[in-house]
Amino acid sequence: MKIDLATDLMQRFTESLLKIRLEGARTTKRYFKHWAESDLGSGIAYIEFDGELPTRQVEKYGDRWFSSIKRSHPEIGPGLIESTLSESGLEPQHEIAQAEFEEVWNEALKHVQ
């Protein structure tokens, strides 16, 4: 009887841990692309959000790249927008695939000085 109870408790514990890990592995990340304006002129911005919070950002103006690796850029200001996803004004038509964002992010990293 004690062995069955211990086995049952261990199985429940293992199932609970697995559930926690699977739920933690789910991502709430979303990716967006939109036109941007700065003192450098027109450009394009790519932003990653985790839930409501911006986590990474890339902006490109001509051949100049900026990323959120730096907190701020003298030419364009903060490296990461200061608004939540719902405050950002981004709409579903601005959403892009993770692969597109990662490609741009990796390209931007090649140009970081």
PDB file of C-alpha atoms in Angstrom:
ATOM      1  CA  MET A   1       0.000   0.000   0.000  1.00  0.00           C
ATOM      2  CA  LYS A   2       2.801   2.453   0.899  1.00  0.00           C
ATOM      3  CA  ILE A   3       4.623   1.677  -2.335  1.00  0.00           C
ATOM      4  CA  ASP A   4       1.497   2.335  -4.432  1.00  0.00           C
ATOM      5  CA  LEU A   5       0.922   5.660  -2.647  1.00  0.00           C
ATOM      6  CA  ALA A   6       4.541   6.716  -3.137  1.00  0.00           C
ATOM      7  CA  THR A   7       4.426   5.711  -6.809  1.00  0.00           C
ATOM      8  CA  ASP A   8       1.177   7.621  -7.298  1.00  0.00           C
ATOM      9  CA  LEU A   9       2.600  10.744  -5.621  1.00  0.00           C
ATOM     10  CA  MET A  10       5.775  10.558  -7.692  1.00  0.00           C
ATOM     11  CA  GLN A  11       3.778  10.207 -10.910  1.00  0.00           C
ATOM     12  CA  ARG A  12       1.587  13.207 -10.020  1.00  0.00           C
ATOM     13  CA  PHE A  13       4.669  15.264  -9.163  1.00  0.00           C
ATOM     14  CA  THR A  14       6.333  14.337 -12.473  1.00  0.00           C
ATOM     15  CA  GLU A  15       3.178  15.198 -14.436  1.00  0.00           C
ATOM     16  CA  SER A  16       2.938  18.567 -12.651  1.00  0.00           C
ATOM     17  CA  LEU A  17       6.556  19.409 -13.474  1.00  0.00           C
ATOM     18  CA  LEU A  18       6.035  18.460 -17.112  1.00  0.00           C
ATOM     19  CA  LYS A  19       2.934  20.655 -17.310  1.00  0.00           C
ATOM     20  CA  ILE A  20       4.806  23.613 -15.797  1.00  0.00           C
ATOM     21  CA  ARG A  21       7.686  23.177 -18.254  1.00  0.00           C
ATOM     22  CA  LEU A  22       5.353  22.920 -21.244  1.00  0.00           C
ATOM     23  CA  GLU A  23       3.380  26.000 -20.211  1.00  0.00           C
ATOM     24  CA  GLY A  24       6.620  27.914 -19.594  1.00  0.00           C
ATOM     25  CA  ALA A  25       7.880  26.940 -23.040  1.00  0.00           C
ATOM     26  CA  ARG A  26       4.929  28.576 -24.768  1.00  0.00           C
ATOM     27  CA  THR A  27       5.878  31.852 -26.287  1.00  0.00           C
ATOM     28  CA  THR A  28       3.834  34.995 -26.381  1.00  0.00           C
ATOM     29  CA  LYS A  29       6.285  36.717 -28.687  1.00  0.00           C
ATOM     30  CA  ARG A  30       5.006  38.635 -31.680  1.00  0.00           C
ATOM     31  CA  TYR A  31       6.900  40.516 -34.365  1.00  0.00           C
ATOM     32  CA  PHE A  32       6.038  43.691 -36.238  1.00  0.00           C
ATOM     33  CA  LYS A  33       7.350  45.798 -39.106  1.00  0.00           C
ATOM     34  CA  HIS A  34       6.320  49.373 -39.886  1.00  0.00           C
ATOM     35  CA  TRP A  35       7.507  52.608 -41.467  1.00  0.00           C
ATOM     36  CA  ALA A  36       9.503  54.904 -39.208  1.00  0.00           C
ATOM     37  CA  GLU A  37      10.524  58.551 -39.341  1.00  0.00           C
ATOM     38  CA  SER A  38      13.507  60.199 -37.715  1.00  0.00           C
ATOM     39  CA  ASP A  39      15.925  63.061 -38.315  1.00  0.00           C
ATOM     40  CA  LEU A  40      17.558  60.646 -40.768  1.00  0.00           C
ATOM     41  CA  GLY A  41      14.403  60.534 -42.894  1.00  0.00           C
ATOM     42  CA  SER A  42      12.107  57.620 -43.650  1.00  0.00           C
ATOM     43  CA  GLY A  43      13.047  54.160 -42.553  1.00  0.00           C
ATOM     44  CA  ILE A  44      11.655  50.901 -41.316  1.00  0.00           C
ATOM     45  CA  ALA A  45      11.356  49.527 -37.808  1.00  0.00           C
ATOM     46  CA  TYR A  46      11.107  45.916 -36.686  1.00  0.00           C
ATOM     47  CA  ILE A  47       9.949  45.229 -33.129  1.00  0.00           C
ATOM     48  CA  GLU A  48       9.671  42.060 -31.048  1.00  0.00           C
ATOM     49  CA  PHE A  49       7.149  41.987 -28.199  1.00  0.00           C
ATOM     50  CA  ASP A  50       6.923  39.397 -25.449  1.00  0.00           C
ATOM     51  CA  GLY A  51       3.326  39.758 -24.392  1.00  0.00           C
ATOM     52  CA  GLU A  52       2.841  43.502 -24.047  1.00  0.00           C
ATOM     53  CA  LEU A  53       6.499  44.412 -23.561  1.00  0.00           C
ATOM     54  CA  PRO A  54       8.941  45.336 -26.322  1.00  0.00           C
ATOM     55  CA  THR A  55      12.078  43.190 -26.079  1.00  0.00           C
ATOM     56  CA  ARG A  56      14.129  43.819 -29.242  1.00  0.00           C
ATOM     57  CA  GLN A  57      14.051  46.425 -31.983  1.00  0.00           C
ATOM     58  CA  VAL A  58      15.840  47.193 -35.237  1.00  0.00           C
ATOM     59  CA  GLU A  59      15.571  50.345 -37.327  1.00  0.00           C
ATOM     60  CA  LYS A  60      17.089  50.939 -40.736  1.00  0.00           C
ATOM     61  CA  TYR A  61      17.448  54.303 -42.457  1.00  0.00           C
ATOM     62  CA  GLY A  62      19.129  53.985 -45.835  1.00  0.00           C
ATOM     63  CA  ASP A  63      22.298  51.993 -45.151  1.00  0.00           C
ATOM     64  CA  ARG A  64      22.349  52.842 -41.415  1.00  0.00           C
ATOM     65  CA  TRP A  65      21.275  50.194 -38.909  1.00  0.00           C
ATOM     66  CA  PHE A  66      20.236  50.738 -35.284  1.00  0.00           C
ATOM     67  CA  SER A  67      19.300  48.089 -32.731  1.00  0.00           C
ATOM     68  CA  SER A  68      18.152  47.876 -29.153  1.00  0.00           C
ATOM     69  CA  ILE A  69      21.548  46.382 -28.266  1.00  0.00           C
ATOM     70  CA  LYS A  70      22.283  50.038 -27.442  1.00  0.00           C
ATOM     71  CA  ARG A  71      19.938  51.784 -25.026  1.00  0.00           C
ATOM     72  CA  SER A  72      20.018  55.009 -27.000  1.00  0.00           C
ATOM     73  CA  HIS A  73      21.285  56.394 -30.284  1.00  0.00           C
ATOM     74  CA  PRO A  74      22.153  60.098 -30.679  1.00  0.00           C
ATOM     75  CA  GLU A  75      20.578  60.129 -34.152  1.00  0.00           C
ATOM     76  CA  ILE A  76      17.219  58.470 -33.375  1.00  0.00           C
ATOM     77  CA  GLY A  77      16.789  58.320 -29.583  1.00  0.00           C
ATOM     78  CA  PRO A  78      15.907  55.243 -27.510  1.00  0.00           C
ATOM     79  CA  GLY A  79      16.921  51.876 -28.893  1.00  0.00           C
ATOM     80  CA  LEU A  80      13.623  50.352 -27.774  1.00  0.00           C
ATOM     81  CA  ILE A  81      10.171  51.902 -27.909  1.00  0.00           C
ATOM     82  CA  GLU A  82       8.775  52.913 -24.566  1.00  0.00           C
ATOM     83  CA  SER A  83       5.179  51.794 -25.138  1.00  0.00           C
ATOM     84  CA  THR A  84       3.403  48.484 -24.722  1.00  0.00           C
ATOM     85  CA  LEU A  85       2.060  46.560 -27.701  1.00  0.00           C
ATOM     86  CA  SER A  86      -1.493  47.765 -27.081  1.00  0.00           C
ATOM     87  CA  GLU A  87      -0.271  51.379 -26.799  1.00  0.00           C
ATOM     88  CA  SER A  88       1.987  51.160 -29.868  1.00  0.00           C
ATOM     89  CA  GLY A  89      -0.696  51.577 -32.524  1.00  0.00           C
ATOM     90  CA  LEU A  90       0.600  48.536 -34.383  1.00  0.00           C
ATOM     91  CA  GLU A  91      -2.112  46.577 -36.148  1.00  0.00           C
ATOM     92  CA  PRO A  92      -2.420  43.004 -37.454  1.00  0.00           C
ATOM     93  CA  GLN A  93      -1.293  44.045 -40.949  1.00  0.00           C
ATOM     94  CA  HIS A  94       2.059  45.078 -39.421  1.00  0.00           C
ATOM     95  CA  GLU A  95       2.712  41.612 -37.967  1.00  0.00           C
ATOM     96  CA  ILE A  96       5.501  39.528 -39.512  1.00  0.00           C
ATOM     97  CA  ALA A  97       6.923  36.052 -38.997  1.00  0.00           C
ATOM     98  CA  GLN A  98       9.617  35.406 -36.415  1.00  0.00           C
ATOM     99  CA  ALA A  99      11.953  34.231 -39.192  1.00  0.00           C
ATOM    100  CA  GLU A 100      11.765  37.619 -40.931  1.00  0.00           C
ATOM    101  CA  PHE A 101      12.525  39.443 -37.682  1.00  0.00           C
ATOM    102  CA  GLU A 102      15.453  37.138 -36.857  1.00  0.00           C
ATOM    103  CA  GLU A 103      16.931  37.657 -40.334  1.00  0.00           C
ATOM    104  CA  VAL A 104      16.788  41.442 -39.914  1.00  0.00           C
ATOM    105  CA  TRP A 105      18.076  41.244 -36.326  1.00  0.00           C
ATOM    106  CA  ASN A 106      21.085  39.193 -37.402  1.00  0.00           C
ATOM    107  CA  GLU A 107      21.816  41.579 -40.264  1.00  0.00           C
ATOM    108  CA  ALA A 108      21.624  44.555 -37.890  1.00  0.00           C
ATOM    109  CA  LEU A 109      24.086  42.884 -35.512  1.00  0.00           C
ATOM    110  CA  LYS A 110      26.653  42.763 -38.332  1.00  0.00           C
ATOM    111  CA  HIS A 111      26.475  46.566 -38.516  1.00  0.00           C
ATOM    112  CA  VAL A 112      26.589  47.407 -34.801  1.00  0.00           C
ATOM    113  CA  GLN A 113      29.633  49.498 -33.948  1.00  0.00           C
TER     114      GLN A 113
END
